[in-house]
Amino acid sequence: MYSVSKVTRNDCREFIIDIHYAGRFPSVSWAFGLYENESLVGVVTYGTPSSGPLRIGIAGKERSHEVIELNRLCLLNNKKNEASYLVSKSLRMLPRQKIVVSYADTSQGHIGTVYQATNFFYCGLSAKRTDWKVKGKEHLHGQTIADEFRGEPNRSQLMRDKYGDKFYLKDRSRKHRYLFIVGSKKYKKQVMNDLNYTIEDYPKGKKNDEKQTRGIESRVRQKTFEFHSSKKV
C-alpha cells in the first residue's frame, strides 16, 4: 500500500544526491515522500526557481512570487505509476495559489510522461542558451558560476581574466516546459489569462518513457549506495 506525506530535507538527501543525475541539492521549500508500507521509496521536492527572469516570464512580475518549481523527483525502484501517484498527491498538499513549473531534460531522453499523466500544461521547449563553465567546477550550475561577478560590468571578461583557459561556454540542453496551477477555478482562470506561454500538444515518445527515464530527469547512477531505513514523519 502506498501513501504520501511530508518529509524532511534530510530524508531527501540520499535520494537527491545518490539517485538524481544532477547530484546536487536544489532550493527546497516543500518535500514529500512516497511510502510503500513503512518504507520511503521516493521523494519529490518543490522550491523557488533561482532565476528571477524565469519567474517573471511565466505570468508577469505581479505573479512571480507565486511561481515554484518541481525541481526533483527521485524514485528508488520506479515501479509502474509510482511517479504519477507521488506527483499528483503532492500537488494537492501544496499551498494554494501556486504556479508550478517543471522541466523534462531532452539530454536525458525525457519528454515528461509523468507530467502528462498528471495533467500539467505543456508550454514548449526552453530557449537555446549557453552556460558559463569553469574546468574543475563542472558540478556547479552555470548560474552559480555567472553570479561570481554579479553586478559587475563586463562579467565575461572578468571571468576570463580570473580563470583564463579554464573558463568556457557550453550549450545548454533544451528542456520540455510544463506548468500546473494550484488553486481555485477562479485563480486558475486568472493565471491562464496572464500566462505568457502558449499551451501546446504534449510531445510524443516511447510508451515506457517514464519507466526508462526513472521519472523526471532522473536515473540511477552506476555506484553502490545504501539507503537508511525511513519511517513516516
Coordinates of N, CA and C in Angstrom, one line a residue:
M1 N 0.8 -1.2 0.0 CA 0.0 0.0 0.0 C 0.9 1.3 0.0
Y2 N 0.5 2.2 -0.8 CA 1.3 3.5 -0.9 C 0.6 4.6 -0.2
S3 N 1.4 5.5 0.3 CA 0.9 6.7 0.9 C 1.9 7.8 0.7
V4 N 1.5 9.1 0.8 CA 2.4 10.2 0.6 C 2.3 11.2 1.8
S5 N 3.4 11.6 2.3 CA 3.4 12.5 3.4 C 4.6 13.5 3.3
K6 N 4.6 14.5 4.1 CA 5.7 15.4 4.2 C 6.9 14.7 4.7
V7 N 8.1 15.1 4.2 CA 9.3 14.6 4.7 C 10.3 15.7 4.9
T8 N 11.4 15.5 5.6 CA 12.4 16.5 5.8 C 13.4 16.5 4.7
R9 N 14.2 17.6 4.8 CA 15.3 17.8 3.8 C 16.3 16.6 4.0
N10 N 16.5 16.2 5.2 CA 17.4 15.1 5.5 C 16.9 13.8 4.9
D11 N 15.6 13.6 4.9 CA 15.0 12.4 4.3 C 15.3 12.3 2.8
C12 N 15.4 13.5 2.2 CA 15.6 13.5 0.7 C 17.0 13.4 0.3
R13 N 17.9 13.6 1.2 CA 19.3 13.7 0.8 C 19.9 12.6 0.0
E14 N 19.7 11.3 0.5 CA 20.3 10.2 -0.3 C 19.6 10.0 -1.6
F15 N 18.4 10.3 -1.7 CA 17.7 10.2 -3.0 C 18.2 11.2 -4.0
I16 N 18.3 12.4 -3.6 CA 18.7 13.5 -4.5 C 20.2 13.4 -4.8
I17 N 21.0 13.1 -3.9 CA 22.5 13.1 -4.1 C 22.9 11.8 -4.8
D18 N 22.3 10.6 -4.5 CA 22.7 9.4 -5.0 C 21.9 8.9 -6.2
I19 N 20.7 9.3 -6.4 CA 19.9 8.8 -7.5 C 19.8 9.9 -8.6
H20 N 19.5 11.1 -8.3 CA 19.3 12.1 -9.4 C 20.5 12.4 -10.1
Y21 N 20.5 12.5 -11.5 CA 21.7 12.6 -12.3 C 22.4 14.0 -12.0
A22 N 21.7 15.0 -11.5 CA 22.3 16.3 -11.3 C 23.2 16.2 -10.1
G23 N 22.9 15.3 -9.1 CA 23.8 15.1 -8.0 C 24.0 16.3 -7.1
R24 N 23.1 17.2 -7.0 CA 23.2 18.4 -6.1 C 21.8 18.8 -5.6
F25 N 21.9 19.4 -4.4 CA 20.6 19.8 -3.8 C 20.1 21.1 -4.3
P26 N 18.8 21.2 -4.7 CA 18.2 22.4 -5.2 C 17.6 23.2 -4.0
S27 N 17.0 24.3 -4.3 CA 16.3 25.0 -3.3 C 15.0 24.2 -2.9
V28 N 14.8 23.9 -1.7 CA 13.7 23.1 -1.3 C 12.8 23.8 -0.2
S29 N 11.6 24.1 -0.6 CA 10.6 24.7 0.4 C 9.6 23.7 0.8
W30 N 9.3 22.7 0.0 CA 8.3 21.6 0.4 C 8.9 20.3 -0.2
A31 N 8.8 19.3 0.6 CA 9.3 18.0 0.3 C 8.3 16.9 0.7
F32 N 8.0 16.0 -0.2 CA 7.0 14.9 0.1 C 7.6 13.6 -0.2
G33 N 7.3 12.6 0.6 CA 7.8 11.2 0.4 C 6.7 10.2 0.0
L34 N 7.1 9.3 -0.9 CA 6.3 8.2 -1.2 C 6.7 7.0 -0.4
Y35 N 5.7 6.5 0.4 CA 6.0 5.3 1.2 C 5.2 4.1 0.7
E36 N 6.0 3.0 0.6 CA 5.4 1.7 0.3 C 5.4 0.9 1.6
N37 N 4.2 0.8 2.2 CA 4.0 0.4 3.6 C 4.8 1.4 4.5
E38 N 5.8 1.0 5.2 CA 6.6 1.9 6.1 C 7.9 2.3 5.5
S39 N 8.2 1.9 4.3 CA 9.5 2.2 3.7 C 9.4 3.4 2.7
L40 N 10.3 4.4 2.8 CA 10.4 5.5 1.9 C 11.0 5.1 0.6
V41 N 10.3 5.2 -0.5 CA 10.8 4.7 -1.8 C 10.8 5.8 -2.8
G42 N 10.5 7.0 -2.5 CA 10.6 8.1 -3.4 C 10.4 9.4 -2.8
V43 N 10.9 10.5 -3.4 CA 10.7 11.9 -2.9 C 10.5 12.8 -4.1
V44 N 9.7 13.9 -3.8 CA 9.5 14.9 -4.7 C 9.7 16.2 -4.0
T45 N 10.4 17.2 -4.6 CA 10.7 18.5 -3.9 C 10.3 19.7 -4.7
Y46 N 9.9 20.7 -4.0 CA 9.5 22.0 -4.7 C 10.2 23.1 -4.0
G47 N 10.6 24.1 -4.9 CA 11.3 25.3 -4.3 C 11.2 26.5 -5.2
T48 N 11.7 27.6 -4.8 CA 11.7 28.8 -5.6 C 12.8 28.7 -6.7
P49 N 12.4 28.9 -8.0 CA 13.4 28.9 -9.1 C 14.4 30.0 -8.8
S50 N 15.7 29.7 -9.1 CA 16.7 30.7 -8.8 C 16.7 31.8 -9.8
S51 N 16.1 31.6 -11.0 CA 16.1 32.7 -12.0 C 14.9 33.6 -11.8
G52 N 15.2 34.9 -11.5 CA 14.1 35.9 -11.5 C 13.4 36.1 -12.8
P53 N 14.2 36.2 -13.9 CA 13.5 36.3 -15.2 C 12.6 35.2 -15.5
L54 N 12.9 33.9 -15.1 CA 12.1 32.8 -15.3 C 10.7 33.0 -14.6
R55 N 10.8 33.4 -13.3 CA 9.6 33.6 -12.5 C 8.7 34.7 -13.1
I56 N 9.3 35.8 -13.6 CA 8.6 36.9 -14.2 C 8.0 36.5 -15.5
G57 N 8.8 35.7 -16.3 CA 8.4 35.3 -17.6 C 7.2 34.5 -17.8
I58 N 6.8 33.7 -16.7 CA 5.7 32.8 -16.8 C 4.3 33.5 -16.9
A59 N 4.1 34.4 -15.9 CA 2.8 35.1 -15.9 C 2.9 36.6 -15.4
G60 N 4.1 37.2 -15.6 CA 4.3 38.6 -15.3 C 4.9 38.8 -13.9
K61 N 5.4 40.0 -13.7 CA 6.0 40.3 -12.4 C 5.1 40.2 -11.2
E62 N 3.8 40.6 -11.4 CA 2.9 40.6 -10.2 C 2.6 39.1 -9.7
R63 N 2.9 38.1 -10.6 CA 2.6 36.7 -10.2 C 4.0 36.0 -9.9
S64 N 5.1 36.7 -10.1 CA 6.4 36.0 -10.0 C 6.5 35.3 -8.6
H65 N 6.0 35.9 -7.5 CA 6.1 35.3 -6.2 C 5.3 34.0 -6.0
E66 N 4.4 33.8 -7.0 CA 3.5 32.6 -6.9 C 4.2 31.4 -7.6
V67 N 5.3 31.6 -8.3 CA 5.9 30.6 -9.1 C 6.8 29.7 -8.3
I68 N 6.6 28.4 -8.3 CA 7.6 27.5 -7.7 C 7.9 26.4 -8.7
E69 N 9.0 25.7 -8.4 CA 9.5 24.7 -9.3 C 9.4 23.3 -8.7
L70 N 8.9 22.3 -9.4 CA 9.1 20.9 -9.0 C 10.5 20.6 -9.5
N71 N 11.4 20.6 -8.6 CA 12.8 20.5 -9.1 C 13.5 19.2 -8.9
R72 N 12.9 18.3 -8.1 CA 13.5 16.9 -8.1 C 12.3 15.9 -7.9
L73 N 12.5 14.8 -8.6 CA 11.6 13.6 -8.4 C 12.5 12.4 -8.5
C74 N 12.6 11.7 -7.4 CA 13.6 10.6 -7.3 C 12.9 9.4 -6.8
L75 N 13.0 8.3 -7.4 CA 12.4 7.0 -7.0 C 13.4 5.9 -6.9
L76 N 13.3 5.1 -5.8 CA 14.2 4.1 -5.6 C 14.0 2.9 -6.6
N77 N 12.8 2.5 -6.8 CA 12.5 1.4 -7.7 C 11.8 1.7 -9.0
N78 N 11.1 2.8 -8.9 CA 10.3 3.3 -10.0 C 9.3 2.3 -10.6
K79 N 8.5 1.7 -9.7 CA 7.5 0.8 -10.2 C 6.4 1.5 -11.0
K80 N 5.6 0.8 -11.7 CA 4.6 1.4 -12.5 C 3.7 2.3 -11.7
N81 N 3.5 3.5 -12.2 CA 2.6 4.5 -11.6 C 3.1 5.2 -10.4
E82 N 4.2 4.8 -9.9 CA 4.7 5.4 -8.6 C 5.0 6.9 -8.8
A83 N 5.6 7.3 -9.9 CA 5.9 8.7 -10.2 C 4.7 9.6 -10.2
S84 N 3.7 9.1 -11.0 CA 2.5 9.9 -11.2 C 1.7 10.0 -9.9
Y85 N 1.7 8.9 -9.1 CA 1.0 8.9 -7.9 C 1.6 9.9 -6.9
L86 N 2.9 9.9 -6.8 CA 3.6 10.8 -5.9 C 3.4 12.2 -6.3
V87 N 3.5 12.5 -7.6 CA 3.4 13.9 -8.0 C 1.9 14.4 -7.8
S88 N 1.0 13.6 -8.2 CA -0.4 14.0 -8.1 C -0.8 14.3 -6.6
K89 N -0.4 13.4 -5.7 CA -0.7 13.5 -4.3 C 0.0 14.8 -3.7
S90 N 1.2 15.0 -4.1 CA 2.0 16.1 -3.5 C 1.4 17.4 -4.0
L91 N 0.9 17.5 -5.2 CA 0.4 18.8 -5.7 C -0.8 19.2 -4.9
R92 N -1.6 18.2 -4.4 CA -2.8 18.5 -3.6 C -2.4 19.0 -2.2
M93 N -1.1 18.7 -1.8 CA -0.6 19.1 -0.5 C 0.1 20.4 -0.4
L94 N 0.3 21.0 -1.6 CA 1.0 22.3 -1.7 C 0.0 23.4 -1.2
P95 N 0.6 24.6 -0.8 CA -0.3 25.7 -0.5 C -1.0 26.2 -1.8
R96 N -2.2 26.8 -1.6 CA -3.0 27.2 -2.7 C -2.3 28.4 -3.4
Q97 N -2.8 28.7 -4.6 CA -2.4 29.8 -5.4 C -0.9 29.8 -5.7
K98 N -0.5 28.7 -6.3 CA 0.9 28.5 -6.7 C 0.9 28.1 -8.2
I99 N 1.9 28.5 -8.9 CA 2.1 28.1 -10.3 C 3.3 27.2 -10.3
V100 N 3.2 26.0 -10.6 CA 4.2 25.0 -10.6 C 4.8 24.8 -12.0
V101 N 6.1 25.0 -12.1 CA 6.8 24.8 -13.3 C 7.8 23.7 -13.1
S102 N 7.9 22.8 -14.1 CA 8.9 21.8 -14.1 C 9.4 21.5 -15.5
Y103 N 10.5 20.8 -15.6 CA 11.2 20.6 -16.9 C 11.5 19.1 -17.1
A104 N 11.5 18.7 -18.3 CA 12.0 17.4 -18.7 C 13.2 17.6 -19.6
D105 N 14.3 17.1 -19.2 CA 15.6 17.3 -19.9 C 15.7 16.5 -21.2
T106 N 15.8 17.1 -22.3 CA 16.0 16.4 -23.6 C 17.3 15.6 -23.6
S107 N 18.3 16.1 -22.9 CA 19.6 15.5 -23.0 C 19.6 14.1 -22.3
Q108 N 18.6 13.9 -21.4 CA 18.4 12.7 -20.7 C 17.4 11.8 -21.3
G109 N 16.9 12.2 -22.5 CA 15.9 11.4 -23.2 C 14.5 11.6 -22.6
H110 N 14.2 12.6 -21.9 CA 12.9 12.7 -21.2 C 12.0 13.6 -22.0
I111 N 10.7 13.2 -22.0 CA 9.7 14.1 -22.6 C 8.6 14.5 -21.6
G112 N 8.7 14.0 -20.4 CA 7.8 14.5 -19.4 C 6.5 13.6 -19.3
T113 N 6.7 12.3 -19.4 CA 5.5 11.5 -19.4 C 4.7 11.6 -18.0
V114 N 5.5 11.8 -16.9 CA 4.8 11.9 -15.6 C 4.0 13.1 -15.5
Y115 N 4.4 14.2 -16.2 CA 3.6 15.5 -16.2 C 2.4 15.3 -17.1
Q116 N 2.5 14.6 -18.1 CA 1.3 14.4 -19.0 C 0.3 13.5 -18.3
A117 N 0.8 12.6 -17.5 CA -0.1 11.7 -16.7 C -0.8 12.4 -15.6
T118 N -0.2 13.6 -15.1 CA -0.8 14.3 -14.0 C -1.4 15.6 -14.4
N119 N -1.7 15.8 -15.7 CA -2.5 16.9 -16.3 C -1.8 18.3 -16.2
F120 N -0.5 18.3 -16.3 CA 0.3 19.6 -16.4 C 0.0 20.1 -17.8
F121 N 0.1 21.4 -18.0 CA 0.0 22.0 -19.3 C 1.4 22.0 -19.9
Y122 N 1.5 21.7 -21.2 CA 2.8 21.7 -21.9 C 3.0 23.0 -22.6
C123 N 4.1 23.7 -22.3 CA 4.4 25.0 -22.8 C 5.6 25.1 -23.7
G124 N 5.9 24.0 -24.4 CA 7.0 24.0 -25.4 C 8.4 23.9 -24.8
L125 N 9.4 24.0 -25.6 CA 10.8 23.9 -25.2 C 11.4 25.2 -24.7
S126 N 12.3 25.0 -23.8 CA 13.0 26.2 -23.3 C 13.9 26.8 -24.4
A127 N 14.3 28.0 -24.3 CA 15.1 28.7 -25.3 C 16.5 28.1 -25.3
K128 N 17.2 28.3 -26.5 CA 18.5 27.8 -26.6 C 19.4 28.8 -25.8
R129 N 20.3 28.2 -25.0 CA 21.1 29.1 -24.2 C 22.5 28.4 -24.0
T130 N 23.4 29.2 -23.5 CA 24.8 28.7 -23.2 C 25.0 28.9 -21.7
D131 N 25.7 28.0 -21.0 CA 26.1 28.1 -19.6 C 27.6 28.5 -19.5
W132 N 27.9 29.3 -18.5 CA 29.3 29.5 -18.2 C 29.8 28.4 -17.4
K133 N 31.0 27.9 -17.7 CA 31.6 26.8 -17.0 C 33.1 27.1 -16.7
V134 N 33.5 26.5 -15.7 CA 35.0 26.6 -15.3 C 35.5 25.1 -15.1
K135 N 36.6 24.8 -15.8 CA 37.1 23.5 -15.6 C 37.5 23.2 -14.2
G136 N 37.0 22.1 -13.7 CA 37.2 21.7 -12.3 C 36.0 22.1 -11.4
K137 N 35.1 22.9 -12.0 CA 33.9 23.3 -11.2 C 32.6 22.9 -12.0
E138 N 32.7 21.8 -12.8 CA 31.6 21.5 -13.6 C 30.4 21.1 -12.8
H139 N 30.6 20.7 -11.5 CA 29.4 20.4 -10.7 C 28.6 21.6 -10.4
L140 N 29.1 22.8 -10.5 CA 28.3 24.0 -10.2 C 27.4 24.4 -11.4
H141 N 26.2 24.8 -11.1 CA 25.3 25.3 -12.1 C 25.8 26.5 -12.8
G142 N 25.5 26.7 -14.0 CA 26.0 27.8 -14.8 C 25.7 29.2 -14.2
Q143 N 24.5 29.2 -13.6 CA 24.1 30.5 -12.9 C 24.9 30.8 -11.7
T144 N 25.3 29.7 -11.0 CA 26.2 29.9 -9.8 C 27.6 30.5 -10.3
I145 N 28.1 30.0 -11.4 CA 29.4 30.5 -11.9 C 29.2 32.0 -12.3
A146 N 28.1 32.2 -13.0 CA 27.9 33.6 -13.5 C 27.7 34.6 -12.4
D147 N 27.2 34.1 -11.3 CA 26.9 35.0 -10.1 C 28.2 35.5 -9.4
E148 N 29.3 34.9 -9.7 CA 30.5 35.3 -9.0 C 30.8 36.8 -9.2
F149 N 30.5 37.3 -10.4 CA 30.7 38.7 -10.6 C 29.4 39.5 -10.8
R150 N 28.4 39.0 -10.1 CA 27.1 39.7 -10.3 C 27.2 41.2 -10.0
G151 N 26.6 41.9 -10.9 CA 26.5 43.4 -10.8 C 27.7 44.1 -11.3
E152 N 28.8 43.4 -11.7 CA 29.9 44.0 -12.3 C 29.8 44.1 -13.8
P153 N 30.3 45.2 -14.4 CA 30.3 45.4 -15.8 C 31.2 44.4 -16.5
N154 N 30.8 43.9 -17.7 CA 31.7 43.0 -18.5 C 32.1 41.8 -17.7
R155 N 31.1 41.1 -17.1 CA 31.4 39.9 -16.3 C 32.2 38.8 -17.0
S156 N 31.9 38.6 -18.3 CA 32.6 37.6 -19.1 C 34.1 37.9 -19.1
Q157 N 34.5 39.1 -19.3 CA 35.9 39.4 -19.3 C 36.6 39.2 -18.0
L158 N 35.8 39.6 -16.9 CA 36.3 39.3 -15.6 C 36.6 37.8 -15.3
M159 N 35.6 37.0 -15.8 CA 35.8 35.6 -15.7 C 37.0 35.1 -16.4
R160 N 37.2 35.6 -17.6 CA 38.4 35.2 -18.4 C 39.7 35.7 -17.8
D161 N 39.7 36.9 -17.2 CA 40.9 37.4 -16.5 C 41.2 36.5 -15.3
K162 N 40.2 36.0 -14.6 CA 40.5 35.2 -13.4 C 40.8 33.8 -13.7
Y163 N 40.1 33.2 -14.7 CA 40.2 31.7 -14.9 C 41.0 31.4 -16.2
G164 N 41.2 32.3 -17.1 CA 41.9 32.1 -18.3 C 41.3 31.0 -19.1
D165 N 42.0 30.0 -19.6 CA 41.5 29.0 -20.5 C 40.6 28.0 -19.8
K166 N 40.5 28.1 -18.5 CA 39.6 27.2 -17.7 C 38.1 27.7 -17.9
F167 N 38.0 28.9 -18.3 CA 36.6 29.4 -18.4 C 36.1 29.1 -19.9
Y168 N 34.9 28.6 -20.0 CA 34.4 28.2 -21.3 C 32.9 28.3 -21.3
L169 N 32.3 28.3 -22.5 CA 30.9 28.3 -22.7 C 30.4 26.9 -23.1
K170 N 29.3 26.4 -22.6 CA 28.7 25.1 -23.0 C 27.3 25.3 -23.4
D171 N 26.9 24.7 -24.5 CA 25.5 24.8 -24.9 C 24.6 24.1 -23.9
R172 N 23.5 24.7 -23.5 CA 22.6 24.1 -22.5 C 21.6 23.3 -23.3
S173 N 21.3 22.1 -22.8 CA 20.3 21.3 -23.5 C 18.9 21.9 -23.3
R174 N 18.1 21.8 -24.3 CA 16.8 22.4 -24.2 C 15.9 21.4 -23.4
K175 N 14.9 22.0 -22.7 CA 14.0 21.2 -21.9 C 12.6 21.4 -22.2
H176 N 11.8 20.4 -22.1 CA 10.3 20.5 -22.2 C 9.8 21.2 -20.9
R177 N 9.0 22.2 -21.2 CA 8.5 23.0 -20.1 C 7.0 22.6 -19.8
Y178 N 6.7 22.4 -18.5 CA 5.4 22.0 -18.0 C 4.9 22.9 -16.9
L179 N 3.6 23.2 -16.9 CA 3.1 24.1 -15.8 C 1.8 23.4 -15.2
F180 N 1.7 23.6 -13.9 CA 0.5 23.2 -13.2 C 0.0 24.3 -12.3
I181 N -1.3 24.6 -12.3 CA -1.8 25.7 -11.4 C -2.5 25.1 -10.2
V182 N -2.1 25.5 -9.1 CA -2.7 25.0 -7.8 C -3.6 26.1 -7.2
G183 N -4.9 25.9 -7.2 CA -5.8 26.9 -6.6 C -7.2 26.7 -7.1
S184 N -8.1 27.6 -6.8 CA -9.5 27.5 -7.2 C -9.7 27.7 -8.7
K185 N -10.9 27.4 -9.1 CA -11.2 27.6 -10.6 C -11.0 29.0 -11.0
K186 N -11.4 30.0 -10.1 CA -11.2 31.4 -10.4 C -9.7 31.7 -10.5
Y187 N -8.9 31.3 -9.6 CA -7.5 31.5 -9.7 C -6.9 31.0 -10.9
K188 N -7.2 29.7 -11.2 CA -6.7 29.1 -12.4 C -7.0 29.9 -13.7
K189 N -8.2 30.4 -13.8 CA -8.7 31.2 -14.9 C -7.9 32.5 -15.0
Q190 N -7.6 33.1 -13.9 CA -6.9 34.4 -13.8 C -5.4 34.1 -14.3
V191 N -4.8 33.0 -13.8 CA -3.5 32.7 -14.2 C -3.4 32.4 -15.7
M192 N -4.4 31.7 -16.2 CA -4.4 31.4 -17.7 C -4.5 32.7 -18.5
N193 N -5.2 33.6 -18.0 CA -5.3 34.9 -18.7 C -4.0 35.7 -18.7
D194 N -3.2 35.5 -17.7 CA -1.9 36.2 -17.6 C -0.8 35.4 -18.1
L195 N -1.0 34.2 -18.5 CA 0.1 33.3 -18.9 C 0.8 33.9 -20.2
N196 N 2.1 33.9 -20.2 CA 2.9 34.4 -21.3 C 3.3 33.3 -22.3
Y197 N 3.0 32.0 -22.0 CA 3.3 30.9 -22.9 C 2.1 30.4 -23.5
T198 N 2.3 29.8 -24.7 CA 1.2 29.1 -25.4 C 1.1 27.7 -25.0
I199 N -0.1 27.2 -24.7 CA -0.3 25.8 -24.4 C -0.3 25.0 -25.7
E200 N 0.6 24.0 -25.7 CA 0.8 23.2 -26.9 C 0.4 21.7 -26.6
D201 N 0.3 20.9 -27.7 CA 0.1 19.5 -27.5 C 1.3 18.8 -26.9
Y202 N 1.0 17.8 -26.1 CA 2.1 17.0 -25.5 C 3.0 16.4 -26.5
P203 N 4.4 16.5 -26.3 CA 5.3 15.8 -27.1 C 5.1 14.3 -27.0
K204 N 5.4 13.6 -28.1 CA 5.2 12.1 -28.0 C 6.5 11.4 -27.9
G205 N 6.5 10.3 -27.3 CA 7.7 9.5 -27.1 C 7.3 8.0 -26.9
K206 N 8.3 7.3 -26.4 CA 8.0 5.8 -26.2 C 7.0 5.7 -25.1
K207 N 6.2 4.7 -25.2 CA 5.1 4.4 -24.2 C 5.7 4.2 -22.8
N208 N 6.9 3.6 -22.8 CA 7.5 3.3 -21.5 C 8.6 4.3 -21.1
D209 N 8.4 5.5 -21.6 CA 9.3 6.6 -21.3 C 9.5 6.8 -19.8
E210 N 8.4 6.8 -19.1 CA 8.5 7.1 -17.6 C 9.4 6.0 -16.9
K211 N 9.2 4.8 -17.4 CA 10.0 3.7 -16.8 C 11.5 3.8 -17.2
Q212 N 11.7 4.1 -18.5 CA 13.1 4.1 -18.9 C 13.9 5.2 -18.3
T213 N 13.2 6.4 -18.1 CA 13.9 7.5 -17.6 C 13.8 7.7 -16.1
R214 N 13.2 6.8 -15.4 CA 13.0 6.8 -14.0 C 12.4 8.1 -13.5
G215 N 11.3 8.4 -14.1 CA 10.5 9.6 -13.7 C 11.2 10.9 -14.3
I216 N 11.0 12.0 -13.6 CA 11.5 13.3 -14.0 C 13.0 13.4 -13.9
E217 N 13.7 13.6 -15.0 CA 15.1 13.9 -15.1 C 15.9 13.1 -14.1
S218 N 15.7 11.9 -14.0 CA 16.5 11.1 -13.0 C 16.8 9.7 -13.5
R219 N 17.9 9.2 -13.0 CA 18.3 7.8 -13.3 C 19.2 7.4 -12.2
V220 N 19.4 6.1 -12.1 CA 20.3 5.6 -11.1 C 21.7 5.7 -11.5
R221 N 22.6 6.3 -10.7 CA 24.0 6.4 -11.0 C 24.6 5.0 -10.9
Q222 N 25.6 4.7 -11.6 CA 26.3 3.4 -11.6 C 27.3 3.4 -10.4
K223 N 26.8 3.4 -9.2 CA 27.6 3.4 -8.0 C 26.8 2.6 -6.9
T224 N 27.5 2.1 -5.9 CA 26.9 1.4 -4.8 C 26.6 2.3 -3.7
F225 N 25.3 2.3 -3.2 CA 25.0 3.1 -2.1 C 23.9 2.4 -1.3
E226 N 23.7 2.8 -0.1 CA 22.7 2.2 0.8 C 21.7 3.2 1.3
F227 N 20.5 2.9 1.4 CA 19.5 3.8 2.0 C 19.3 3.4 3.4
H228 N 19.3 4.4 4.3 CA 18.9 4.2 5.7 C 17.5 3.9 5.8
S229 N 17.1 3.1 6.7 CA 15.6 2.9 6.9 C 14.9 4.1 7.3
S230 N 13.7 4.4 6.7 CA 12.9 5.6 7.0 C 11.6 5.2 7.4
K231 N 11.0 6.1 8.3 CA 9.6 5.9 8.7 C 8.9 7.2 8.5
K232 N 7.6 7.1 8.5 CA 6.8 8.3 8.3 C 7.1 9.3 9.4
V233 N 7.0 10.6 9.0 CA 7.2 11.7 9.9 C 5.8 12.4 10.1

